[in-house]
Amino acid sequence: MKLQGRAALITGGSRGFGRAVTEAFLKEGASVFLCARDGKTLAKTRRELDALAMPGGKVAARPADISKTREVDALVRSALKTFPALDILVNNAGIYGPLGPIEDIPWKQWVRALEINLLGPTYLCRALVPHLKRLGHGKIINLSGGGATNPMPRMSSYGASKAGFMRLSETLAEELRGTGIDVNAVAPGPLNTRFLDEVLDAGPEKVGAPFYEKARRQKQDGGAPLEKGAALCVFLASQESDGLTGKLLSALWDPWETLPRRLDELSRTDIYTLRRIVPKDRGLGWGEPPPK
C-alpha cells in the first residue's frame, strides 16, 4: 500500500472530491483527519468511512471553518494530537463564490470566497509547515485546477482565488526546497459535484450562456471520474513523487505517473507552472528589431 503509516489532514473531506480523496487514502493504508464546516455531515461521513480504514489506519474528524484563524489553529492542534506524525495536507475545501458580472455581485460575498479559497488554505499551510520541517518530510497538495489557468467570467472571485493559490503553491515550494517537503497543485478535471449544480441552478443569465451550456453537457455526460483526481492525490502524497514540487498537474491530461523518471528534466524547466507568454513563445518576432 502506497500510504501505509502516513497520516493526512484533508479539508472539505465530508463529500464530493474531498471524500473521494479520503477514500483513496484510506484504501492505500493512510490515517486521515477530516474537517468541514457542516459538523453533522462530517460526523456521518466519518462513521461511513471507518469501515474503509486498513489495519493500523484511523479516521478522525473535527468541524472547522478554514477562513477563521482560531478554528484553523484548533484544528491543527487537534490533528497533531491525534496523529503526531501527520505528514500530508490536502487543501481541498473551497467554494465558487458569487456568480455574475463583477459589478453586480455582493462585494462581501466576493471577499468571502477569497477568504475560503486562498487565505484560509494559506494560513493552514503556514500553521503546519513548522511541524513538517521538524519531521523532515511532508506533502502539501493544493486543489487549484482550471480556475487558475483560464479566465473565469462571471466567476471572478473563484478565478482570482485559484490563480493566487497556484502562485502561492509555487512560491511555497521554492521556500521549502531542500527541506523534504513537496508542494504541488492538482487540477482534477470537470467534476460532477455540488459546484456543477450551483452553476446549473444559477442559470445562463448569471453564469453566461456558453458556460451554462458547457455545464449542462457535463452534467449529461458524467464529467471527469472522481477516482482519477483522487489517484493523482495519492501519487503526490506518496514516496513515488518525492522531489516533485512546485507543479500544477492535470489528473486527466498530464502523464503524472511517469514523472518520477523525469525529475531532473522537470527541475530545470517551467513545465506545469504558471508563466507569462511572450511573442517568441508563439513564433512571433515582435520584440526583435525591424528588418533593415
Coordinates of N, CA and C in Angstrom, one line a residue, residues 98-110 154-157:
P98 N -19.7 34.1 -5.4 CA -20.9 34.7 -6.1 C -20.7 34.6 -7.6
L99 N -21.8 34.3 -8.3 CA -21.9 34.2 -9.7 C -22.5 35.4 -10.4
G100 N -21.9 35.9 -11.4 CA -22.5 37.0 -12.1 C -21.4 38.1 -12.4
P101 N -21.7 39.1 -13.2 CA -20.8 40.2 -13.5 C -20.3 40.8 -12.2
I102 N -19.0 41.2 -12.3 CA -18.4 41.7 -11.0 C -19.0 42.9 -10.5
E103 N -19.6 43.7 -11.3 CA -20.3 45.0 -10.8 C -21.6 44.7 -10.2
D104 N -22.2 43.5 -10.4 CA -23.5 43.2 -9.8 C -23.5 42.3 -8.5
I105 N -22.4 41.6 -8.3 CA -22.4 40.7 -7.2 C -22.1 41.4 -5.9
P106 N -22.6 40.9 -4.8 CA -22.3 41.5 -3.5 C -20.8 41.4 -3.1
W107 N -20.2 42.5 -2.8 CA -18.8 42.6 -2.5 C -18.4 41.7 -1.4
K108 N -19.2 41.7 -0.3 CA -18.8 40.8 0.8 C -18.7 39.4 0.4
Q109 N -19.6 38.9 -0.5 CA -19.5 37.5 -0.9 C -18.2 37.3 -1.8
W110 N -17.8 38.3 -2.5 CA -16.6 38.2 -3.3 C -15.4 38.0 -2.4
R154 N -17.7 36.0 -14.9 CA -18.9 35.8 -14.1 C -18.6 34.9 -12.9
M155 N -17.4 34.5 -12.7 CA -16.9 33.7 -11.5 C -15.6 34.3 -11.1
S156 N -15.5 35.6 -11.0 CA -14.2 36.3 -10.8 C -13.5 36.0 -9.5
S157 N -14.3 35.9 -8.4 CA -13.7 35.6 -7.1 C -13.1 34.2 -7.1

